Amino acid sequence: MALTFLQIELPGEANSAAMPAATASMAEPTQETLSIMDLMLSGGIGGQIIMLLMVLLSIAMVYIFVNRMGAIKRANKIDPQFMKDIKDHVASGNVQSAINLCERSDSPVARMILKGLTRIGKPLQDISASIENQGKLEIQRLERNLPYLATIAGGAPMLGLLGTVIGMILAFQEMANAGGGVQIDMLAEGIYVAMTTTAAGLVVGIFAYFGYNFLVTRVESVIYKMETSSTEFLDLLDEPV
């Protein structure tokens, strides 16, 4: 008698066999990440031009800040003994020694006092006017290129916004050309690429803004020392003999 074995496939076993294939087909989509350089170059020709301008503005900003910082730091180095020595020389009638001391000191205060020393013998108002004129020249030297830094602080965000507007226009133009095949990822890609220029403009503008205000504060500190020293010198000349 032959025995016949029936092979019965259970529903659970069929589902178990189908699970790997289903799992493979339901694999999570990979997320594409872009580097900063990719974002900078993905905005089309208009966005690339804006980003190039941002790079140039960044270089100019760093150059102006470092250059002015060095000049202001040198101008702020004033020997505390300088004015005391000037007073001693003038009080003793040794004006030439005071002039020599000013010529050896490379600072705005020394140049202002030197201008006043060369006018000794003239009316006090003339001496004061010559010192004031020299002070204006020194302030102009200290503030050189600072307006450019202020322009970068205000102009960089505006350029970034312009790049964003251009990018948004191009993104909507591409969606219009796509007709009914517009997808949400197409819109999202166009938006985040366009926003890159605004972010870059804000970064450059913020650094330029804080750098400008920091330098202005340092310049005002030097100006205060210049005014104090010139007042001391004029008071010395105005003292009764």
Short mmCIF file of C-alpha atoms in Angstrom, two decimals:
data_model
loop_
_atom_site.label_atom_id
_atom_site.label_comp_id
_atom_site.label_asym_id
_atom_site.label_seq_id
_atom_site.Cartn_x
_atom_site.Cartn_y
_atom_site.Cartn_z
CA MET A 1 0.00 0.00 0.00
CA ALA A 2 1.58 3.24 -1.10
CA LEU A 3 1.39 6.17 1.22
CA THR A 4 0.84 9.57 -0.25
CA PHE A 5 2.18 12.54 1.69
CA LEU A 6 0.49 15.80 1.11
CA GLN A 7 2.64 18.91 1.47
CA ILE A 8 0.55 21.62 2.97
CA GLU A 9 1.84 25.20 2.87
CA LEU A 10 0.64 27.21 5.79
CA PRO A 11 -0.33 30.87 5.30
CA GLY A 12 2.17 31.98 7.91
CA GLU A 13 5.03 30.30 6.08
CA ALA A 14 4.11 32.02 2.81
CA ASN A 15 4.09 35.38 4.49
CA SER A 16 7.48 34.65 6.03
CA ALA A 17 8.95 33.85 2.63
CA ALA A 18 7.52 36.98 1.11
CA MET A 19 8.72 39.29 3.88
CA PRO A 20 12.34 39.69 2.61
CA ALA A 21 11.14 40.76 -0.81
CA ALA A 22 8.64 43.16 0.69
CA THR A 23 11.26 44.54 3.02
CA ALA A 24 13.64 45.09 0.14
CA SER A 25 10.99 46.86 -1.88
CA MET A 26 10.08 49.09 1.06
CA ALA A 27 13.66 50.23 1.70
CA GLU A 28 13.90 53.77 2.95
CA PRO A 29 14.87 56.33 0.30
CA THR A 30 18.36 57.71 0.67
CA GLN A 31 18.64 61.37 1.57
CA GLU A 32 20.96 63.39 -0.61
CA THR A 33 23.13 65.83 1.31
CA LEU A 34 24.89 68.78 -0.28
CA SER A 35 28.07 70.39 0.93
CA ILE A 36 28.44 74.14 1.31
CA MET A 37 30.38 74.29 -1.94
CA ASP A 38 27.63 72.38 -3.75
CA LEU A 39 25.04 74.83 -2.45
CA MET A 40 27.18 77.76 -3.55
CA LEU A 41 27.47 76.40 -7.08
CA SER A 42 23.93 75.06 -7.48
CA GLY A 43 22.13 78.37 -7.84
CA GLY A 44 22.66 78.80 -11.56
CA ILE A 45 24.72 81.51 -13.21
CA GLY A 46 22.90 84.27 -11.32
CA GLY A 47 23.42 82.64 -7.95
CA GLN A 48 27.06 81.88 -8.74
CA ILE A 49 27.71 85.52 -9.57
CA ILE A 50 26.13 86.59 -6.28
CA MET A 51 28.19 84.05 -4.35
CA LEU A 52 31.35 85.24 -6.10
CA LEU A 53 30.54 88.78 -4.99
CA MET A 54 30.06 87.48 -1.44
CA VAL A 55 33.51 85.90 -1.50
CA LEU A 56 35.05 89.15 -2.75
CA LEU A 57 33.22 91.15 -0.09
CA SER A 58 34.45 88.73 2.57
CA ILE A 59 38.06 89.17 1.44
CA ALA A 60 37.67 92.96 1.42
CA MET A 61 36.05 92.88 4.86
CA VAL A 62 38.89 90.86 6.40
CA TYR A 63 41.54 93.05 4.75
CA ILE A 64 39.96 96.31 5.95
CA PHE A 65 39.48 95.01 9.48
CA VAL A 66 43.04 93.70 9.86
CA ASN A 67 44.54 96.82 8.26
CA ARG A 68 42.58 99.27 10.38
CA MET A 69 43.04 97.23 13.53
CA GLY A 70 46.81 97.40 13.12
CA ALA A 71 46.76 101.15 12.45
CA ILE A 72 44.50 101.88 15.42
CA LYS A 73 46.58 99.68 17.70
CA ARG A 74 49.74 101.56 16.76
CA ALA A 75 48.02 104.92 17.24
CA ASN A 76 46.73 103.88 20.65
CA LYS A 77 50.23 103.17 21.96
CA ILE A 78 51.00 106.38 23.82
CA ASP A 79 53.82 106.52 26.34
CA PRO A 80 52.39 107.74 29.68
CA GLN A 81 55.66 109.62 30.23
CA PHE A 82 55.33 111.48 26.91
CA MET A 83 53.20 114.41 28.04
CA LYS A 84 55.16 114.78 31.28
CA ASP A 85 58.41 115.09 29.32
CA ILE A 86 56.78 117.62 26.96
CA LYS A 87 55.64 119.72 29.92
CA ASP A 88 59.10 119.61 31.49
CA HIS A 89 60.82 120.69 28.26
CA VAL A 90 58.36 123.52 27.58
CA ALA A 91 58.44 124.71 31.19
CA SER A 92 62.23 124.87 31.08
CA GLY A 93 62.14 126.73 27.76
CA ASN A 94 63.78 123.87 25.86
CA VAL A 95 61.31 123.78 22.98
CA GLN A 96 63.74 122.07 20.60
CA SER A 97 64.05 119.07 22.91
CA ALA A 98 60.25 118.81 22.97
CA ILE A 99 60.19 118.96 19.16
CA ASN A 100 62.82 116.21 18.94
CA LEU A 101 60.79 114.06 21.32
CA CYS A 102 57.68 114.45 19.15
CA GLU A 103 59.59 113.59 15.99
CA ARG A 104 60.81 110.36 17.57
CA SER A 105 57.28 109.37 18.60
CA ASP A 106 55.17 108.00 15.76
CA SER A 107 51.66 108.66 17.09
CA PRO A 108 48.76 111.03 16.35
CA VAL A 109 49.23 112.74 19.72
CA ALA A 110 52.91 113.42 19.03
CA ARG A 111 52.16 114.88 15.61
CA MET A 112 49.48 117.16 17.07
CA ILE A 113 51.80 118.40 19.83
CA LEU A 114 54.57 118.87 17.26
CA LYS A 115 52.28 121.09 15.20
CA GLY A 116 51.62 123.20 18.29
CA LEU A 117 55.29 123.40 19.25
CA THR A 118 56.21 124.76 15.84
CA ARG A 119 53.66 127.56 16.38
CA ILE A 120 54.95 128.68 19.78
CA GLY A 121 55.30 132.46 19.83
CA LYS A 122 52.09 133.01 17.90
CA PRO A 123 48.67 133.74 19.45
CA LEU A 124 47.15 130.88 21.40
CA GLN A 125 44.17 130.77 19.05
CA ASP A 126 46.46 130.14 16.09
CA ILE A 127 48.22 127.36 17.96
CA SER A 128 44.87 125.80 18.90
CA ALA A 129 43.65 126.02 15.30
CA SER A 130 46.79 124.33 13.95
CA ILE A 131 46.49 121.52 16.50
CA GLU A 132 42.81 121.10 15.64
CA ASN A 133 43.56 120.88 11.91
CA GLN A 134 46.25 118.28 12.52
CA GLY A 135 43.81 116.36 14.69
CA LYS A 136 41.28 116.25 11.85
CA LEU A 137 43.93 114.81 9.55
CA GLU A 138 44.81 112.16 12.12
CA ILE A 139 41.17 111.20 12.58
CA GLN A 140 40.74 110.92 8.82
CA ARG A 141 43.72 108.56 8.69
CA LEU A 142 42.32 106.42 11.48
CA GLU A 143 38.89 106.19 9.83
CA ARG A 144 40.27 105.37 6.39
CA ASN A 145 38.26 102.62 4.63
CA LEU A 146 35.80 102.33 7.53
CA PRO A 147 32.94 103.60 5.33
CA TYR A 148 33.63 100.68 2.98
CA LEU A 149 33.21 98.28 5.89
CA ALA A 150 29.89 99.92 6.76
CA THR A 151 28.82 99.59 3.12
CA ILE A 152 29.64 95.88 3.17
CA ALA A 153 27.62 95.47 6.38
CA GLY A 154 24.55 96.97 4.73
CA GLY A 155 25.06 95.83 1.14
CA ALA A 156 25.91 92.15 1.60
CA PRO A 157 22.46 91.15 2.95
CA MET A 158 20.80 93.09 0.14
CA LEU A 159 22.90 91.28 -2.47
CA GLY A 160 22.02 87.98 -0.82
CA LEU A 161 18.33 88.85 -0.95
CA LEU A 162 18.69 89.73 -4.63
CA GLY A 163 20.22 86.32 -5.27
CA THR A 164 17.32 84.66 -3.47
CA VAL A 165 14.76 86.56 -5.54
CA ILE A 166 16.55 85.57 -8.74
CA GLY A 167 16.69 81.94 -7.59
CA MET A 168 12.98 81.90 -6.72
CA ILE A 169 12.08 83.34 -10.11
CA LEU A 170 14.09 80.62 -11.84
CA ALA A 171 12.57 77.91 -9.62
CA PHE A 172 9.01 78.96 -10.43
CA GLN A 173 9.92 79.23 -14.09
CA GLU A 174 11.11 75.61 -14.08
CA MET A 175 7.87 74.52 -12.39
CA ALA A 176 5.85 76.41 -14.97
CA ASN A 177 7.75 74.71 -17.77
CA ALA A 178 7.16 71.31 -16.13
CA GLY A 179 3.41 71.77 -16.47
CA GLY A 180 1.39 69.16 -14.58
CA GLY A 181 4.45 67.18 -13.57
CA VAL A 182 5.39 69.51 -10.73
CA GLN A 183 6.54 67.69 -7.60
CA ILE A 184 7.02 69.00 -4.10
CA ASP A 185 10.70 68.04 -4.07
CA MET A 186 11.28 70.21 -7.14
CA LEU A 187 9.80 73.22 -5.32
CA ALA A 188 11.75 72.48 -2.12
CA GLU A 189 15.04 72.15 -3.99
CA GLY A 190 14.53 75.46 -5.77
CA ILE A 191 13.72 77.23 -2.50
CA TYR A 192 16.65 75.98 -0.40
CA VAL A 193 19.11 76.63 -3.21
CA ALA A 194 17.75 80.17 -3.58
CA MET A 195 17.96 80.82 0.17
CA THR A 196 21.69 80.05 0.16
CA THR A 197 22.60 83.52 -1.09
CA THR A 198 20.53 85.17 1.64
CA ALA A 199 22.30 83.12 4.31
CA ALA A 200 25.69 84.01 2.84
CA GLY A 201 24.78 87.70 2.69
CA LEU A 202 23.65 87.72 6.31
CA VAL A 203 26.84 86.02 7.48
CA VAL A 204 29.05 88.54 5.67
CA GLY A 205 26.89 91.47 6.77
CA ILE A 206 26.82 90.45 10.43
CA PHE A 207 30.59 90.05 10.65
CA ALA A 208 31.12 93.37 8.85
CA TYR A 209 28.63 95.12 11.14
CA PHE A 210 30.27 93.95 14.36
CA GLY A 211 33.73 94.61 12.94
CA TYR A 212 32.78 98.15 11.96
CA ASN A 213 31.35 99.01 15.37
CA PHE A 214 34.36 97.49 17.12
CA LEU A 215 36.76 99.62 15.07
CA VAL A 216 34.68 102.77 15.58
CA THR A 217 34.85 102.21 19.34
CA ARG A 218 38.62 101.87 19.19
CA VAL A 219 38.93 105.02 17.07
CA GLU A 220 36.86 106.98 19.58
CA SER A 221 39.24 105.83 22.32
CA VAL A 222 42.21 107.22 20.37
CA ILE A 223 40.35 110.48 19.68
CA TYR A 224 39.68 110.90 23.40
CA LYS A 225 43.40 110.58 24.15
CA MET A 226 44.20 113.07 21.40
CA GLU A 227 41.76 115.62 22.78
CA THR A 228 43.02 115.13 26.34
CA SER A 229 46.67 115.58 25.35
CA SER A 230 46.01 118.64 23.20
CA THR A 231 44.02 120.25 26.01
CA GLU A 232 46.87 119.64 28.45
CA PHE A 233 49.32 121.20 26.02
CA LEU A 234 47.18 124.29 25.44
CA ASP A 235 46.65 124.69 29.19
CA LEU A 236 50.42 124.54 29.62
CA LEU A 237 50.91 127.36 27.12
CA ASP A 238 48.15 129.40 28.73
CA GLU A 239 49.69 129.25 32.18
CA PRO A 240 51.07 132.57 33.42
CA VAL A 241 54.84 132.79 33.37
#
